[in-house]
Short mmCIF file of C-alpha atoms and ligand atoms in Angstrom, two decimals:
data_model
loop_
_atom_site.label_atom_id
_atom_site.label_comp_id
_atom_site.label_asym_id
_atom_site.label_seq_id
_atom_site.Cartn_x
_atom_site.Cartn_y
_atom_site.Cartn_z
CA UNK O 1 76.19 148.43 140.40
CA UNK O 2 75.85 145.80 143.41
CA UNK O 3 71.98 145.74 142.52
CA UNK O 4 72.71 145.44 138.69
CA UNK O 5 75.09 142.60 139.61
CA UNK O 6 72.59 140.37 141.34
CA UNK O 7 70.00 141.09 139.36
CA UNK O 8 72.00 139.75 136.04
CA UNK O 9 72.89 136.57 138.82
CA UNK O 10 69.08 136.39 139.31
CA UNK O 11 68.12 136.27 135.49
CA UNK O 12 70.92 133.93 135.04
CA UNK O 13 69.39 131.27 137.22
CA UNK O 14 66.08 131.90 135.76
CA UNK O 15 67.65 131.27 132.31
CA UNK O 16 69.33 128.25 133.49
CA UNK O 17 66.22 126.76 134.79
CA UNK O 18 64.79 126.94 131.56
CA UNK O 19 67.37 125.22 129.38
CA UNK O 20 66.09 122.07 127.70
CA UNK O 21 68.36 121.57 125.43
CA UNK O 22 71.99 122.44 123.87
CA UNK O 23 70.72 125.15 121.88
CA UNK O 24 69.16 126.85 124.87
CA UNK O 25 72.85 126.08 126.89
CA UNK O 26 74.21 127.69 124.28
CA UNK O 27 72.40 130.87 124.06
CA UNK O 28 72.76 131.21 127.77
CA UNK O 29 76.53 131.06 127.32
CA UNK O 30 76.40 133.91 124.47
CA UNK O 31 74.15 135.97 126.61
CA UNK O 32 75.90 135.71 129.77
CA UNK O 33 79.39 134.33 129.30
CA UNK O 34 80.30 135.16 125.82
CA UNK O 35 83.16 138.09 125.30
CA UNK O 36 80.21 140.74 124.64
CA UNK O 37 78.00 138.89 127.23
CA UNK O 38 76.14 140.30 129.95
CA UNK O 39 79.18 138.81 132.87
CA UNK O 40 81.79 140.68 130.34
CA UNK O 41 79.67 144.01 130.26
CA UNK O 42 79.73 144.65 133.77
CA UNK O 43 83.30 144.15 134.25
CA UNK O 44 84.25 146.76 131.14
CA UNK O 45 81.46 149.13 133.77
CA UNK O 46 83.81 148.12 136.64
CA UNK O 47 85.83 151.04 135.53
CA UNK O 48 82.74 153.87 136.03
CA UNK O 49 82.94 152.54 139.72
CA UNK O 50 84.34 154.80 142.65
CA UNK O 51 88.05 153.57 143.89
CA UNK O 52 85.67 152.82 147.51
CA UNK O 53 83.77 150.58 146.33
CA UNK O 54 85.67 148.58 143.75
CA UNK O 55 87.06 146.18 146.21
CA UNK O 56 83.58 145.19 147.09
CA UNK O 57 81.97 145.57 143.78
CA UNK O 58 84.92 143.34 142.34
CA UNK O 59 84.90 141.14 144.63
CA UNK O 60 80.82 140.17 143.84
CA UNK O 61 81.80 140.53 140.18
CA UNK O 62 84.01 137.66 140.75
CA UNK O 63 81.79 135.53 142.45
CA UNK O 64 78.97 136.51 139.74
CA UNK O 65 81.51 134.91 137.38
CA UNK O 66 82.42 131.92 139.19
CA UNK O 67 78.85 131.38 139.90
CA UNK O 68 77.41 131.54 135.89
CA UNK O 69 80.79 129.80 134.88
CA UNK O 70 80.06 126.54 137.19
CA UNK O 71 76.43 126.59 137.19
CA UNK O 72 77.03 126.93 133.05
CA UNK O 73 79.63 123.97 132.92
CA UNK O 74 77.42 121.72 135.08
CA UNK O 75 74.33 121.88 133.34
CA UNK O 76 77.06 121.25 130.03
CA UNK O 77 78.05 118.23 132.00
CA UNK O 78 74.60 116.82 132.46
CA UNK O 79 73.59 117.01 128.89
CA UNK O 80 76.52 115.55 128.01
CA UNK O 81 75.90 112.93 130.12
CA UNK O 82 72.42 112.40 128.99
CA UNK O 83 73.17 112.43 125.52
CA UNK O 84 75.49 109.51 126.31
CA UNK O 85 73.19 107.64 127.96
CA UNK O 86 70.70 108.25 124.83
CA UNK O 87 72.58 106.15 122.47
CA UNK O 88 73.04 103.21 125.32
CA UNK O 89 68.87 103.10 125.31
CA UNK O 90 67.13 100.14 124.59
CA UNK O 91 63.41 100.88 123.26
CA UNK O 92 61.74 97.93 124.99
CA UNK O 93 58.85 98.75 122.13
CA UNK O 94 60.82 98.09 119.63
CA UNK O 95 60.03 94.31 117.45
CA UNK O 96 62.94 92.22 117.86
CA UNK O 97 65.49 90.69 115.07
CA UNK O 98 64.10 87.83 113.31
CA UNK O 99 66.89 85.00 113.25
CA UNK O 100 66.65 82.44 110.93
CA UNK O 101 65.68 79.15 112.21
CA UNK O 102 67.03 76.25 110.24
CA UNK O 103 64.74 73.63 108.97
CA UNK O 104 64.52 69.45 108.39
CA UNK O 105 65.90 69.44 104.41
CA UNK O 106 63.48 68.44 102.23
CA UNK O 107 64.83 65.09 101.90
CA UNK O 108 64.91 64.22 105.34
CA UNK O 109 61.41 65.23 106.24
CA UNK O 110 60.58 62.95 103.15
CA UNK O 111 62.15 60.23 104.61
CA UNK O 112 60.64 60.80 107.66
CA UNK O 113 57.02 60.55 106.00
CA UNK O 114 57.98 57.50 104.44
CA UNK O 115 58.92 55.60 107.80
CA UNK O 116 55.91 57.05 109.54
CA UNK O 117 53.97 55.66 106.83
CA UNK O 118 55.50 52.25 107.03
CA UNK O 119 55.67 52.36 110.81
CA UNK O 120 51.67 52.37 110.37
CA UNK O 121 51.72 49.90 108.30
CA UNK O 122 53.41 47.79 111.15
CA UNK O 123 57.09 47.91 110.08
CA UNK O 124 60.23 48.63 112.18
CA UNK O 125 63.48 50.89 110.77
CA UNK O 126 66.58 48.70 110.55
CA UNK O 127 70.37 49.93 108.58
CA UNK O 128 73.16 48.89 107.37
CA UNK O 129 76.60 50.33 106.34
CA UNK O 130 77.01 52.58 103.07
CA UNK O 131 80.52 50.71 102.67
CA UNK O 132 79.75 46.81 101.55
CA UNK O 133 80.84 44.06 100.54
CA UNK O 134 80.87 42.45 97.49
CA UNK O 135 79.13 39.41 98.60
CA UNK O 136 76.02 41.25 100.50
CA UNK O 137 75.48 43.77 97.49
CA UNK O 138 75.74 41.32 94.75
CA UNK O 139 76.52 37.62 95.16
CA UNK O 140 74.13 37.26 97.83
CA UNK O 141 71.44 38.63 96.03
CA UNK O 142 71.81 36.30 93.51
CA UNK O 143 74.17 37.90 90.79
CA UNK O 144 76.24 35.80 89.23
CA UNK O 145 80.31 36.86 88.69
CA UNK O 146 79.36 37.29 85.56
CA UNK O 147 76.02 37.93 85.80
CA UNK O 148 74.74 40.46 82.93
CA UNK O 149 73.08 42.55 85.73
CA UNK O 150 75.94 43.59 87.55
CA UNK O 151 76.35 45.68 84.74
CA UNK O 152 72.99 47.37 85.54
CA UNK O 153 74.79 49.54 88.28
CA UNK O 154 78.25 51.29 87.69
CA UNK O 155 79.62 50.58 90.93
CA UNK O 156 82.35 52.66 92.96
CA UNK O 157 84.30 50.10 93.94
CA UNK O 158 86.80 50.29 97.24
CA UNK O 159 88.62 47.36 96.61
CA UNK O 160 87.79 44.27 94.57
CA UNK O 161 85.93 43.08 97.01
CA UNK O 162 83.93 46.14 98.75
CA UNK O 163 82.35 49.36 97.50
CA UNK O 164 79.79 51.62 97.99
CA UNK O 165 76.52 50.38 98.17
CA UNK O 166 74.22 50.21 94.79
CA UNK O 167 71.13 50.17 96.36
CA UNK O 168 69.98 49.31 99.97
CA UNK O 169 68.91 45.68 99.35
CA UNK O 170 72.25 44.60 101.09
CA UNK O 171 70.29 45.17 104.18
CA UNK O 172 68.07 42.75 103.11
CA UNK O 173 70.63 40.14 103.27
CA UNK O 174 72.69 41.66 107.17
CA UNK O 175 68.57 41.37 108.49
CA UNK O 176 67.91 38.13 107.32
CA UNK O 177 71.04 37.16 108.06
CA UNK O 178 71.33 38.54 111.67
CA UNK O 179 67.16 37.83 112.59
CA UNK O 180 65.15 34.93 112.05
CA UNK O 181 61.77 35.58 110.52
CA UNK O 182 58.78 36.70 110.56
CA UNK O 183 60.71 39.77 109.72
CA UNK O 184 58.82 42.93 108.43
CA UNK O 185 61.21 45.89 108.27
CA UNK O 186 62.33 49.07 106.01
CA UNK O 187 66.13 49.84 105.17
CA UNK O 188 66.59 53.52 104.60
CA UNK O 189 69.52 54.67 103.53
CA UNK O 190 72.22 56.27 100.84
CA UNK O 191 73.02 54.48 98.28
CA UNK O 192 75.82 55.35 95.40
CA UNK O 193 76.24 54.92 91.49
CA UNK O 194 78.93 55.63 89.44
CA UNK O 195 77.10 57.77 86.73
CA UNK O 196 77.58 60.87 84.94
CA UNK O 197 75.48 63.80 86.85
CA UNK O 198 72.19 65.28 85.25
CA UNK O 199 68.62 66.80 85.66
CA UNK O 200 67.75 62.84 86.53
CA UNK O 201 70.35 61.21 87.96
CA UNK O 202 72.94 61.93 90.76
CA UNK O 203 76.16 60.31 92.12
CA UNK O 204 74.75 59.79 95.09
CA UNK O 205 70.82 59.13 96.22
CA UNK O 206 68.53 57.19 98.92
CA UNK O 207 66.53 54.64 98.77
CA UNK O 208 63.88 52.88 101.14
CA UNK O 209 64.18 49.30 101.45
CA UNK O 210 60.96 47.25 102.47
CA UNK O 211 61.35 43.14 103.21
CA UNK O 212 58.70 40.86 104.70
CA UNK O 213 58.99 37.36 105.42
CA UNK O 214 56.78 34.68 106.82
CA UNK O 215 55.35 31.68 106.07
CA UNK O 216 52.73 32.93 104.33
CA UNK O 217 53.36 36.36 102.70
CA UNK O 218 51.87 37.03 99.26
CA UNK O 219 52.15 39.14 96.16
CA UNK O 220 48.78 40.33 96.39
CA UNK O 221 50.08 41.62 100.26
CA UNK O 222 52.92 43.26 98.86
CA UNK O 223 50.40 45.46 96.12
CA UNK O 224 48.43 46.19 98.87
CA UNK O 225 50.55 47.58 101.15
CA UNK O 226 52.32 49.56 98.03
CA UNK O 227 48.88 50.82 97.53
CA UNK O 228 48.43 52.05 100.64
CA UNK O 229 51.48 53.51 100.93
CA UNK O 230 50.92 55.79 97.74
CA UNK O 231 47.65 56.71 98.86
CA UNK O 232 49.15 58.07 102.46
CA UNK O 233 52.16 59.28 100.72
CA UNK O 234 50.81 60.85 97.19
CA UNK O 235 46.83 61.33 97.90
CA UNK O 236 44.06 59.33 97.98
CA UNK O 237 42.86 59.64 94.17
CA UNK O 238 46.84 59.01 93.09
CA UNK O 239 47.61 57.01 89.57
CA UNK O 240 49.25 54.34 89.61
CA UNK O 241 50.06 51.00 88.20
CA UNK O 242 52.23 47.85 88.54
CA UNK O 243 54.67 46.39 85.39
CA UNK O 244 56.04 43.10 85.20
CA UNK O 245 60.00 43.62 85.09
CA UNK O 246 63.02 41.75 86.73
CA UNK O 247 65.54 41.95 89.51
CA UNK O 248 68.08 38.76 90.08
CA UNK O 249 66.99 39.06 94.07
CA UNK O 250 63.40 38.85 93.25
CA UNK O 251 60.97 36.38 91.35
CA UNK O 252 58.30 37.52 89.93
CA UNK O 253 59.17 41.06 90.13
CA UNK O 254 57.41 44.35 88.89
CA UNK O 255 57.96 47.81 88.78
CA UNK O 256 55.44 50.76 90.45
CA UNK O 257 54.83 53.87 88.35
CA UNK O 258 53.00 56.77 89.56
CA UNK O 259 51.53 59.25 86.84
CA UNK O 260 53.25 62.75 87.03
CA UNK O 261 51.12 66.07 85.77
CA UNK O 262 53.38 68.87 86.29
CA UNK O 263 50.96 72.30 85.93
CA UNK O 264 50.39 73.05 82.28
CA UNK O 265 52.50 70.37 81.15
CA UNK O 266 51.79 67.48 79.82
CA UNK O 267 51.93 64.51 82.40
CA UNK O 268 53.71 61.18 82.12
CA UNK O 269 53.92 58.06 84.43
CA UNK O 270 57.34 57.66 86.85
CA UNK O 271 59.15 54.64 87.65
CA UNK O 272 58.96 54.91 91.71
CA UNK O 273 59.68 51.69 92.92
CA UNK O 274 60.84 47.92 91.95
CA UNK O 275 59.80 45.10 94.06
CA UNK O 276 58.57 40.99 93.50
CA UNK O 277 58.59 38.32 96.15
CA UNK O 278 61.94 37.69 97.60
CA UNK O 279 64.16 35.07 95.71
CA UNK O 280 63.84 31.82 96.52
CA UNK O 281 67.80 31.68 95.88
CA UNK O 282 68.20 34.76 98.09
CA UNK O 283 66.75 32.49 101.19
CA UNK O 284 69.33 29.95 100.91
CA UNK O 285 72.06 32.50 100.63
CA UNK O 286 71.20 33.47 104.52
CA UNK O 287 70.06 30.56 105.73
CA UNK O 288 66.24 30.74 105.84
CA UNK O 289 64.40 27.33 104.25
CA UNK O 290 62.96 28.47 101.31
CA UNK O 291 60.50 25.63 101.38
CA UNK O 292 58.97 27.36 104.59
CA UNK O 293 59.33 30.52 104.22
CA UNK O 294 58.05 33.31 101.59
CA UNK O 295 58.77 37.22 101.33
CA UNK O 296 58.81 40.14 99.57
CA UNK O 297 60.88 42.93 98.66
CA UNK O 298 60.90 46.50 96.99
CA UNK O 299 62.67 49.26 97.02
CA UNK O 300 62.16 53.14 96.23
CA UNK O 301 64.17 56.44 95.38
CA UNK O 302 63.53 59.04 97.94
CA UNK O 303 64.92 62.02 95.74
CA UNK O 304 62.49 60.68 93.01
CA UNK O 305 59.39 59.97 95.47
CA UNK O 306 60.23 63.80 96.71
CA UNK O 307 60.61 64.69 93.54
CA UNK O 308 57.39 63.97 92.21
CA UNK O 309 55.60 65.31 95.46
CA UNK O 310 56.70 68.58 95.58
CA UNK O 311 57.20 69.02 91.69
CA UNK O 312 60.91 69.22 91.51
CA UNK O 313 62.23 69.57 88.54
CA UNK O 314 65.76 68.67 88.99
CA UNK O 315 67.28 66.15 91.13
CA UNK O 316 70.88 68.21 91.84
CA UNK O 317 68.87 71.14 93.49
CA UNK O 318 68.52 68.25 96.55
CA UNK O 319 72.31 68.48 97.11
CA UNK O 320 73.05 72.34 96.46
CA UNK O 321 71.95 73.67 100.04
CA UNK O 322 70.65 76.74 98.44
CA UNK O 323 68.79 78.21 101.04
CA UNK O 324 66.39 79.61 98.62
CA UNK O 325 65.20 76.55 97.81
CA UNK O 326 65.32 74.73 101.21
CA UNK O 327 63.52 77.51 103.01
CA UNK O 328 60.42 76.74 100.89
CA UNK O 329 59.95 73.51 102.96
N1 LIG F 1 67.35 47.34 94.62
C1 LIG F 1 66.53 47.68 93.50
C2 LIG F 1 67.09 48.91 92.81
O1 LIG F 1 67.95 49.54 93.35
C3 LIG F 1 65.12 47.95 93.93
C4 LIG F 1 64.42 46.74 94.49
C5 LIG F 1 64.44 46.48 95.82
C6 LIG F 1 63.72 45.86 93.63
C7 LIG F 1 63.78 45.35 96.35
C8 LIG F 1 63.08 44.77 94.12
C9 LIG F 1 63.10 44.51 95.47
O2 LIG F 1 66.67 49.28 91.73
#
């Protein structure tokens, strides 16, 4: 009995050394510690033995159990513990998560392309205030009270006397105002009209404001650098052409189209930007002798100018923030 005890002690530990894995713990525990297992077995024999020797052979029975019992519910600690440290493990192989980096909007990495552009072209950035007065956004640019132009722009006025800026020409007036010339700068900034909301048109918009002055500035300067502009901007073979038309700040003044071919569609030419050589009446208004000094002036749409680049369809998709738009940029 003694001999049969250590032997099942000595297949135990072999056993034992051998489990990998729960399954394996547990058939160790059926054969050995289970009610019908092999530990069980030899205590139901316990009653064959002689009255002698069952103190002894008891007592090893005992330790037999105590032995498989502990060595069993350590080895159940361990892969316990392993199997908690399995779901704590970081695979360093593994790719990592992808965040989303945010991007310039479209409009603003236009606008940045437009100052480089003019930056180039030997211009510095000066703003003004999207709240103005009256006086800098109309009067000084030469519309009359009553002036049929005024009606040109449905204003959002503040007060009587301020509102949000039409267009970004007001600038015009603060720089010449606040710098004497030579003067070559461009005015970016939003600008705000009063209409009803479509495909084309939008409550709110920016513009780029370009002004020159010096003694000796000419129309023919003002196409070229226009022309230059488109080509940087647009592409070197871009359309374009120049039409007489009329501003009260500006005399003679003309509008720039660019010709538009949207794929498999037929193509048309786009109104991009007004300009004309700064009103002689505009120079008195801030103080700079007209007799002296000449300049010129024009002004752009970004949103259009973007639009046309990038074949946008639709100016409101600029202001939505759907991210499957902007991402495409
Ligand atoms: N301010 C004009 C507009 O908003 C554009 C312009 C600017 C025209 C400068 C001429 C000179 O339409």
């Amino acid at each position: 009995m003694i001999n049969k005890i250590d032997e099942t002690r000595k297949s135990f530990d072999e056993d034992l050394s051998k489990v990998d894995s729960f399954a394996s713990l547990e058939e160790l525990r059926i054969k050995y510690l289970s009610r019908k297992g092999l530990v069980s077995q030899l205590f139901e024999s316990l009653k064959d033995v002689s009255k002698e020797d069952k103190p002894k052979v008891g007592q090893s029975l005992n330790q037999l159990k105590i032995h498989t019992q502990s060595k069993f519910d350590e080895m159940k600690e361990t892969f316990e513990n392993n199997e908690n440290k399995s779901e704590s493990f970081v695979d360093l192989s593994l790719p990592g998560r992808i965040r989303p980096i945010g991007s310039k909007h479209i409009l603003t990495q236009t606008l940045d392309e437009i100052k480089n552009i003019f930056k180039g072209l030997g211009f510095s950035v000066y703003e003004g205030p999207e709240l103005e007065s009256d006086y800098n956004n109309f009067e000084a640019l030469n519309f009359a009270p009553d002036h049929p132009a005024r009606d040109m722009q449905d204003t959002f006025f503040v007060t009587e006397d301020f509102l949000l800026r039409t267009h970004t020409s007001p600038v015009q007036v603060r720089l010449m105002t606040e710098k004497k010339p030579p003067l070559r700068a461009i005015m970016p900034g939003k600008v705000f009209r009063n209409e009803a909301i479509s495909a084309k048109s939008y409550c709110l918009f920016h513009q780029v404001e370009g002004l020159y002055v010096d003694t000796d500035v000419t129309f023919a300067e003002l196409k070229g650098t226009l022309v230059a502009f488109a080509k940087q901007f647009y592409g070197q073979d871009v359309q374009y052409r120049f039409r007489a038309s009329f501003f009260p700040f500006t005399e003679p003044s003309a509008e720039m189209d660019v010709w538009w071919q949207p794929k498999g569609k037929e193509g048309r030419w786009l109104e991009v930007l007004g300009c004309g050589m700064v009103d002689p009446n505009v120079l008195k208004n801030v103080g700079i002798d007209p007799e002296k000094y000449v300049g010129y002036a024009f002004g752009m749409g970004v949103e259009r100018t973007a639009m046309l680049k990038y074949g946008i369809g639709d100016i409101r998709i600029l202001f939505d923030n759907d991210k499957r738009f902007l991402t495409q940029f």
